[in-house]
Amino acid sequence: MNYFDRDLESVHQMLVDGETTSVELTKQTLANIDAHEADLQAYLAMNDEALAQAEKIDAAGIDPDNVLSGVPVAIKDNLVTTNMPTTAASKMLENFHSLFNATVVEKLQAAGAVIVGKTNLDEFAMGSSTEKSAYKTTRNPWDLNTVPGGSSGGSATTVAAGEVPASLGSDTGGSIRQPASFTGVVGMKPTYGRVSRWGLIAFGSSFDQIGPFTRTVKDNAYLLNTIAGHDDHDATSSDKEVPDFTANLDQGVKGMRIALPKEYLSDGIDDAVKDAIQAAAKKYEELGATIDEVSLPHAKYGVMAYYALASSEASSNLERFDGIRYGYRAEDPKNLEDLYVKTRSTGFGDEVKRRIMLGTFALSAGSFDKYFKKAAQIRTLIIEDFQKVFQDHDLIMGPTAPTTAFAVGTESTDPTEMYMNDVMTIPVNLAGLPGMSLPAGFSNGLPIGMQLIGKPFAESTIYQAGHAFEQNTDFHKQTPQLGGK
């Protein structure tokens, strides 16, 4: 069984009506994953307790009011779990088992979801292609010779391949939205603080946010309903009331003002991507929205500011991996300093070490004002640019990524080229705004994603506009032919 032709509501109704059971659904899901894993390489760990959890749910009865009850889902392997290892795709955390579950994991389990496994990612979520994993390279189901994006490539791939109806990823600079674009699914990065980060292995603490992947906008809204909300464990989580994100989906976009920044259609964006976004803008006009060209003049500095700030935060967050308390430990060190050096030199991959060094340099006494402080000032200017546009616009639209999925191995050796894949998504993280990617076209058989950006905590508006576009196009209905080209 695959989930190409079934959304969460239809799967849930099958369970409620007794047409299938959570156990049978979980068995079929696991079999489907197993059948494709050799090609896709999407998972790092499977849940040996999944069938037992499904049995308990069947015994207790499917909750008719909770759409996730009895439904299989997947999570990114930087969310800690007690019953599966959490590696963050790094040798540094090989065979690490957490003593607690991430808050989002607890919320999924409370809703009756069956977590079937943990998905591959770029090591410590640092990358844009899922080629930086210490264990495997995940492939794009639309073409096995191309990448699925990153860092949440495994979570995007397993949904795009119809293996699960939903998954969770994390987004620090575009790591949900860019893979959603490359694999033709819906990916939401909520407002910073909308979802608890408790139990998410930190990369950049002022940027990280957990969010869902699904095949449709409505399914995505259901997932955010489940995982959003305040958490006493996370001081940065908002106590703002969580609405029903599915409530206004059918209200359309008539009367909305949507901004299209000229910088989002500038040089460096593939012509096919530009054409798809311009076509989407025309579709919104046909549906009653007003499209205005605007400017985000400081967006071009976003990548530079982000890599100074996020790498600085990473260098601090990753100090804890020293070979002493947990995780990988080098053998036969001569002394304590040698233990630190050997452990971190061999436990971390090249990209992680590159960012640690960049961040440590930016925070050093002679460089702080020149790099970190300047980047923080640029961050403020980017926030102010967004605030100015949102004074008289409901949403901002544009491409999610400048290109479609690129071939495996073509950009992994050039960090600068790889970093530019997130040029469209990074400013949203710098400003802490919600952003969602959804399918908006194809080029040479590969998906093109459109990004919708909203005001703080305006995920409902993004879902409303995304659903209107989805209901009047067929891009989300197309499915990959597993096996690639």
C-alpha positions as CSV (number, residue, x, y, z in Angstrom):
1,M,0.0,0.0,0.0
2,N,1.1,3.6,-0.7
3,Y,-0.5,6.9,0.3
4,F,-0.5,8.5,-3.1
5,D,-4.3,8.5,-3.4
6,R,-5.2,8.8,0.3
7,D,-5.1,11.8,2.6
8,L,-5.2,11.6,6.4
9,E,-9.0,12.0,6.6
10,S,-9.6,9.1,4.2
11,V,-7.0,6.8,6.0
12,H,-8.6,7.8,9.4
13,Q,-12.1,7.0,8.1
14,M,-10.9,3.6,6.9
15,L,-9.7,2.9,10.5
16,V,-12.9,4.3,12.1
17,D,-15.1,2.3,9.7
18,G,-13.2,-0.9,10.4
19,E,-12.0,-1.3,6.8
20,T,-8.5,-1.8,8.2
21,T,-6.7,-1.7,11.5
22,S,-3.7,0.2,12.7
23,V,-1.8,-3.0,12.8
24,E,-2.6,-3.9,9.2
25,L,-1.9,-0.3,8.1
26,T,1.5,-0.4,10.0
27,K,2.4,-3.7,8.5
28,Q,1.7,-2.5,5.0
29,T,3.6,0.8,5.6
30,L,6.7,-1.1,6.9
31,A,6.5,-3.5,3.9
32,N,6.4,-0.5,1.5
33,I,9.3,1.2,3.2
34,D,11.3,-2.0,3.1
35,A,10.5,-2.5,-0.6
36,H,12.0,1.0,-1.5
37,E,14.7,1.5,1.1
38,A,17.5,0.1,-1.0
39,D,16.8,2.7,-3.7
40,L,15.7,5.7,-1.5
41,Q,17.9,5.3,1.6
42,A,15.5,7.4,3.6
43,Y,15.7,5.8,7.1
44,L,18.3,5.5,9.7
45,A,16.3,3.5,12.2
46,M,13.0,1.6,12.3
47,N,10.8,1.3,15.3
48,D,10.8,-2.3,16.6
49,E,7.8,-1.4,18.8
50,A,5.6,0.0,16.0
51,L,3.4,-3.0,15.6
52,A,3.0,-3.3,19.4
53,Q,2.0,0.3,19.6
54,A,-0.5,-0.2,16.8
55,E,-2.0,-3.2,18.6
56,K,-2.5,-1.1,21.7
57,I,-4.3,1.6,19.6
58,D,-6.5,-1.0,18.0
59,A,-7.3,-2.5,21.4
60,A,-8.2,0.9,22.9
61,G,-10.2,1.8,19.8
62,I,-9.5,4.4,17.1
63,D,-10.3,7.9,18.3
64,P,-13.0,9.2,15.9
65,D,-12.1,12.8,16.7
66,N,-8.3,12.6,16.1
67,V,-7.3,12.2,12.5
68,L,-3.8,10.8,13.5
69,S,-5.2,8.0,15.6
70,G,-3.7,4.7,14.4
71,V,-1.9,6.4,11.4
72,P,1.8,5.6,10.7
73,V,4.2,8.6,10.6
74,A,8.0,9.2,10.5
75,I,10.3,11.6,12.3
76,K,13.7,13.1,11.5
77,D,16.6,11.5,13.4
78,N,17.5,14.7,15.3
79,L,14.4,14.3,17.5
80,V,15.3,12.3,20.6
81,T,13.4,9.1,21.4
82,T,13.7,6.5,24.1
83,N,12.9,3.5,22.0
84,M,15.1,4.2,19.0
85,P,18.7,5.5,18.7
86,T,19.1,9.2,17.9
87,T,22.2,9.8,15.8
88,A,21.6,13.2,14.1
89,A,23.2,11.3,11.2
90,S,26.6,11.7,12.9
91,K,29.3,9.2,14.0
92,M,29.5,11.4,17.1
93,L,26.1,10.0,18.3
94,E,26.3,6.5,16.9
95,N,24.1,4.2,19.1
96,F,23.1,7.1,21.4
97,H,19.8,6.5,23.2
98,S,17.9,9.3,24.9
99,L,16.4,9.1,28.4
100,F,13.4,11.1,27.2
101,N,11.2,11.8,24.2
102,A,11.1,15.1,22.3
103,T,7.9,17.1,23.1
104,V,6.7,16.6,19.5
105,V,7.2,12.9,19.8
106,E,5.1,12.9,23.0
107,K,2.4,14.8,21.2
108,L,2.3,12.5,18.2
109,Q,2.0,9.5,20.5
110,A,-0.7,11.2,22.6
111,A,-2.6,11.7,19.4
112,G,-2.4,8.0,18.6
113,A,0.1,8.2,15.7
114,V,2.4,5.2,15.2
115,I,6.0,6.3,14.6
116,V,7.4,3.8,12.2
117,G,11.0,5.1,12.0
118,K,13.5,7.9,12.0
119,T,14.7,9.5,8.8
120,N,18.1,10.4,7.4
121,L,19.5,13.9,7.4
122,D,22.6,15.9,6.8
123,E,24.8,15.5,9.8
124,F,23.5,17.7,12.7
125,A,21.1,19.2,10.1
126,M,24.0,21.0,8.4
127,G,23.5,20.7,4.6
128,S,21.1,21.1,1.7
129,S,21.2,17.7,0.0
130,T,21.3,14.9,2.6
131,E,24.6,14.0,1.2
132,K,26.4,15.0,4.5
133,S,25.0,12.1,6.5
134,A,27.7,9.9,8.1
135,Y,25.6,6.8,7.1
136,K,24.0,7.1,3.7
137,T,22.9,9.4,0.9
138,T,19.1,9.7,0.5
139,R,17.8,9.8,-3.1
140,N,15.0,11.8,-4.6
141,P,12.1,9.5,-5.6
142,W,11.4,11.6,-8.8
143,D,14.9,10.8,-10.0
144,L,17.3,8.6,-8.1
145,N,20.2,10.4,-9.6
146,T,19.2,13.6,-7.9
147,V,19.2,14.8,-4.3
148,P,16.0,15.3,-2.2
149,G,17.3,18.5,-0.7
150,G,18.3,18.9,2.9
151,S,18.8,18.7,5.7
152,S,15.4,16.9,6.2
153,G,15.8,14.9,2.9
154,G,14.8,11.6,4.5
155,S,11.5,13.0,5.9
156,A,10.6,14.6,2.6
157,T,11.5,11.5,0.5
158,T,9.4,9.1,2.5
159,V,6.3,11.3,2.1
160,A,7.0,12.0,-1.6
161,A,7.4,8.2,-2.2
162,G,4.0,7.5,-0.6
163,E,5.6,5.4,2.2
164,V,3.9,7.4,5.0
165,P,1.3,10.1,4.8
166,A,3.2,12.5,7.1
167,S,6.6,13.1,8.7
168,L,8.4,15.7,10.8
169,G,11.5,17.6,10.0
170,S,13.4,20.6,11.3
171,D,14.2,23.9,9.6
172,T,17.1,26.1,10.5
173,G,17.7,27.9,7.2
174,G,15.3,26.1,4.9
175,S,15.7,22.4,5.8
176,I,11.9,21.7,5.6
177,R,10.9,23.9,2.7
178,Q,13.8,23.2,0.3
179,P,13.4,19.4,0.4
180,A,9.7,19.9,0.1
181,S,10.3,21.8,-3.1
182,F,12.7,19.3,-4.5
183,T,10.4,16.3,-3.8
184,G,7.1,17.9,-4.6
185,V,5.4,17.8,-1.2
186,V,4.1,20.3,1.3
187,G,6.5,21.5,4.0
188,M,5.8,24.0,6.7
189,K,8.3,25.9,8.9
190,P,6.1,27.4,11.6
191,T,6.8,30.7,13.4
192,Y,9.7,30.5,15.7
193,G,8.3,29.5,19.1
194,R,5.0,28.0,17.6
195,V,6.4,24.4,18.2
196,S,8.5,23.3,21.1
197,R,12.1,22.6,20.4
198,W,12.5,20.4,23.5
199,G,14.2,17.2,22.4
200,L,15.4,18.6,19.1
201,I,19.2,18.3,18.9
202,A,20.3,22.0,18.6
203,F,22.0,23.4,15.6
204,G,21.2,27.1,15.7
205,S,19.0,27.8,18.7
206,S,17.6,31.1,17.5
207,F,16.7,29.6,14.1
208,D,15.6,26.0,14.6
209,Q,12.0,25.0,14.3
210,I,10.2,21.7,13.9
211,G,7.5,21.3,11.2
212,P,5.5,18.8,9.1
213,F,5.8,17.2,5.7
214,T,2.6,16.0,4.0
215,R,1.2,15.5,0.5
216,T,-1.6,18.1,0.9
217,V,-2.0,21.4,2.6
218,K,-4.9,20.2,4.7
219,D,-2.9,17.2,6.0
220,N,-0.2,19.6,6.9
221,A,-2.6,21.7,8.9
222,Y,-3.7,18.7,10.8
223,L,-0.1,17.8,11.8
224,L,0.6,21.4,13.0
225,N,-2.6,21.2,15.0
226,T,-1.1,18.3,16.8
227,I,2.5,19.5,17.5
228,A,2.0,23.2,18.1
229,G,1.6,24.8,21.5
230,H,3.5,26.1,24.6
231,D,5.8,23.8,26.4
232,D,7.3,24.5,29.9
233,H,10.4,22.7,28.9
234,D,11.2,25.2,26.1
235,A,11.5,28.9,27.3
236,T,11.3,30.0,23.7
237,S,8.0,28.3,23.0
238,S,5.1,30.8,22.6
239,D,2.1,30.7,24.9
240,K,0.0,32.2,22.1
241,E,-3.2,30.3,21.6
242,V,-3.1,27.6,18.9
243,P,-6.0,27.9,16.5
244,D,-7.5,25.1,14.4
245,F,-5.4,25.5,11.3
246,T,-7.9,23.6,9.2
247,A,-10.8,26.0,10.1
248,N,-10.4,28.6,7.3
249,L,-9.0,26.5,4.5
250,D,-12.0,26.9,2.3
251,Q,-12.3,30.7,2.5
252,G,-10.1,31.3,-0.5
253,V,-7.9,34.2,-1.3
254,K,-10.4,36.8,-2.6
255,G,-9.4,40.2,-1.2
256,M,-5.9,39.1,-0.1
257,R,-2.9,41.2,-1.0
258,I,0.1,39.1,-1.9
259,A,3.5,40.5,-2.3
260,L,6.0,39.2,-4.9
261,P,9.5,40.6,-4.2
262,K,11.4,41.5,-7.3
263,E,14.5,40.0,-5.7
264,Y,12.9,36.6,-5.8
265,L,12.8,36.6,-9.6
266,S,16.2,38.1,-10.2
267,D,19.3,36.6,-11.8
268,G,20.3,33.3,-10.4
269,I,16.8,31.9,-10.5
270,D,16.2,29.3,-13.2
271,D,13.9,30.4,-16.0
272,A,11.6,27.4,-15.4
273,V,11.3,28.3,-11.7
274,K,10.5,32.0,-12.6
275,D,7.8,30.9,-15.1
276,A,6.2,28.6,-12.5
277,I,6.0,31.4,-9.9
278,Q,4.7,34.0,-12.3
279,A,2.0,31.4,-13.4
280,A,1.1,30.9,-9.8
281,A,0.8,34.7,-9.3
282,K,-1.6,34.8,-12.3
283,K,-3.6,31.9,-10.7
284,Y,-3.9,33.9,-7.5
285,E,-5.2,36.9,-9.4
286,E,-7.8,34.7,-11.1
287,L,-8.9,33.6,-7.7
288,G,-9.4,37.2,-6.5
289,A,-6.1,38.1,-4.9
290,T,-4.1,41.2,-5.6
291,I,-0.4,40.6,-6.5
292,D,2.0,43.5,-5.9
293,E,5.7,43.7,-6.8
294,V,7.7,44.8,-3.7
295,S,11.3,44.9,-2.6
296,L,13.2,43.2,0.2
297,P,16.4,45.1,-0.4
298,H,18.5,43.3,2.3
299,A,17.5,39.7,1.4
300,K,20.6,39.4,-0.7
301,Y,22.7,39.6,2.5
302,G,20.7,36.9,4.2
303,V,23.0,33.9,3.3
304,M,26.1,35.8,4.5
305,A,24.5,36.9,7.8
306,Y,23.0,33.5,8.4
307,Y,26.2,31.5,8.1
308,A,28.0,33.9,10.5
309,L,25.2,33.7,13.1
310,A,24.0,30.1,12.7
311,S,27.6,28.8,12.7
312,S,28.4,30.8,15.8
313,E,25.4,29.2,17.5
314,A,26.4,25.8,16.2
315,S,30.0,26.1,17.6
316,S,28.5,26.8,21.0
317,N,25.8,24.1,20.9
318,L,28.3,21.4,19.7
319,E,30.8,22.0,22.4
320,R,29.0,19.4,24.5
321,F,30.2,16.6,22.2
322,D,33.6,16.1,23.8
323,G,33.9,12.4,24.3
324,I,33.3,12.7,28.0
325,R,29.6,12.7,28.7
326,Y,28.0,10.7,25.9
327,G,28.4,9.8,22.3
328,Y,31.5,8.8,20.4
329,R,34.9,8.6,22.2
330,A,38.3,8.3,20.5
331,E,40.4,5.4,21.6
332,D,43.8,5.6,23.3
333,P,44.1,9.3,23.9
334,K,47.4,10.5,25.4
335,N,45.7,13.0,27.7
336,L,42.5,15.0,28.1
337,E,43.3,17.5,25.4
338,D,44.2,14.7,23.0
339,L,40.9,13.1,23.8
340,Y,39.0,16.2,22.9
341,V,41.0,16.7,19.6
342,K,40.8,13.1,18.5
343,T,37.1,12.7,19.4
344,R,36.0,15.8,17.6
345,S,38.3,15.3,14.6
346,T,37.0,11.8,13.9
347,G,33.5,12.1,15.3
348,F,32.4,15.1,13.3
349,G,32.1,15.2,9.5
350,D,33.8,17.8,7.3
351,E,30.8,20.1,7.0
352,V,30.1,20.1,10.7
353,K,33.8,20.9,11.4
354,R,33.7,23.7,8.8
355,R,30.8,25.4,10.5
356,I,32.3,24.9,14.0
357,M,35.5,26.6,12.8
358,L,33.6,29.4,11.0
359,G,31.4,30.0,14.1
360,T,34.4,30.0,16.5
361,F,36.2,32.4,14.3
362,A,33.2,34.8,14.1
363,L,32.9,34.8,17.9
364,S,36.6,35.3,18.6
365,A,37.8,38.6,20.2
366,G,39.3,40.0,17.0
367,S,36.4,39.1,14.8
368,F,33.2,39.5,16.9
369,D,32.4,43.1,15.9
370,K,33.5,42.6,12.3
371,Y,31.4,39.4,11.6
372,F,28.9,38.4,14.3
373,K,27.8,41.9,15.3
374,K,27.5,43.0,11.7
375,A,25.5,39.8,10.8
376,A,23.2,40.6,13.7
377,Q,22.6,44.1,12.4
378,I,21.8,42.7,8.9
379,R,19.3,40.3,10.6
380,T,17.5,43.3,12.1
381,L,17.4,45.1,8.7
382,I,15.9,41.9,7.1
383,I,13.3,41.8,9.9
384,E,12.4,45.4,9.2
385,D,12.1,44.8,5.5
386,F,9.5,42.1,6.1
387,Q,7.6,44.2,8.6
388,K,7.4,47.0,6.1
389,V,5.9,44.7,3.4
390,F,3.5,43.1,5.9
391,Q,2.1,46.5,6.8
392,D,-0.2,46.3,3.8
393,H,0.1,42.7,2.5
394,D,-1.2,39.4,3.9
395,L,1.4,37.2,2.4
396,I,4.7,37.1,0.4
397,M,5.1,34.6,-2.4
398,G,8.1,33.4,-4.4
399,P,10.2,30.4,-5.3
400,T,11.3,28.1,-2.5
401,A,14.6,27.2,-4.2
402,P,16.4,28.8,-7.2
403,T,16.5,25.5,-9.1
404,T,14.9,22.1,-9.1
405,A,16.8,19.1,-7.6
406,F,20.4,18.8,-8.7
407,A,22.3,15.7,-9.4
408,V,23.9,13.7,-6.5
409,G,27.6,14.7,-6.1
410,T,27.5,17.9,-8.2
411,E,27.5,20.5,-5.4
412,S,28.7,18.5,-2.4
413,T,32.3,19.5,-3.0
414,D,31.6,23.3,-3.2
415,P,30.3,24.6,0.2
416,T,29.6,28.1,-1.2
417,E,27.5,26.8,-4.1
418,M,25.6,24.5,-1.7
419,Y,24.9,27.3,0.7
420,M,23.2,29.3,-2.0
421,N,20.5,26.7,-2.3
422,D,18.9,28.3,0.7
423,V,19.0,31.9,-0.5
424,M,15.2,32.0,-0.7
425,T,14.5,30.4,2.6
426,I,17.1,31.8,5.0
427,P,15.6,35.3,5.4
428,V,12.4,33.6,6.8
429,N,14.5,32.0,9.5
430,L,16.4,35.2,10.2
431,A,13.1,36.9,10.8
432,G,11.4,34.0,12.7
433,L,8.5,34.0,10.3
434,P,6.3,31.1,9.1
435,G,6.9,29.8,5.6
436,M,5.5,26.9,3.6
437,S,6.6,25.3,0.3
438,L,4.0,23.6,-1.9
439,P,4.2,22.1,-5.4
440,A,3.8,24.8,-8.2
441,G,5.1,23.1,-11.3
442,F,7.6,20.8,-13.0
443,S,10.7,21.2,-15.1
444,N,12.2,18.2,-16.9
445,G,10.2,15.9,-14.7
446,L,11.3,17.5,-11.4
447,P,9.1,19.4,-9.0
448,I,9.2,23.2,-8.5
449,G,8.1,24.6,-5.1
450,M,6.4,27.9,-4.3
451,Q,7.1,29.5,-0.9
452,L,4.4,31.4,0.9
453,I,5.6,33.5,3.8
454,G,3.3,34.9,6.5
455,K,3.2,37.3,9.4
456,P,4.3,36.0,12.8
457,F,1.8,33.2,13.9
458,A,-0.2,33.6,10.7
459,E,0.1,30.0,9.6
460,S,-3.6,29.9,9.1
461,T,-3.4,32.5,6.4
462,I,-0.6,30.5,4.7
463,Y,-2.6,27.4,4.8
464,Q,-5.7,29.2,3.5
465,A,-3.8,30.5,0.4
466,G,-2.0,27.3,-0.1
467,H,-5.2,25.3,-0.1
468,A,-6.8,27.6,-2.6
469,F,-3.9,27.2,-5.0
470,E,-3.8,23.4,-4.5
471,Q,-7.6,23.1,-5.1
472,N,-7.2,24.9,-8.4
473,T,-4.1,23.1,-9.7
474,D,-3.1,19.5,-10.2
475,F,0.6,19.6,-9.3
476,H,0.1,17.9,-5.9
477,K,-1.7,15.0,-7.6
478,Q,1.3,13.9,-9.7
479,T,3.4,11.1,-8.2
480,P,6.9,9.8,-8.9
481,Q,7.6,6.6,-10.7
482,L,9.8,4.9,-8.1
483,G,12.9,3.6,-9.7
484,G,14.2,6.9,-11.1
485,K,15.5,7.6,-14.5
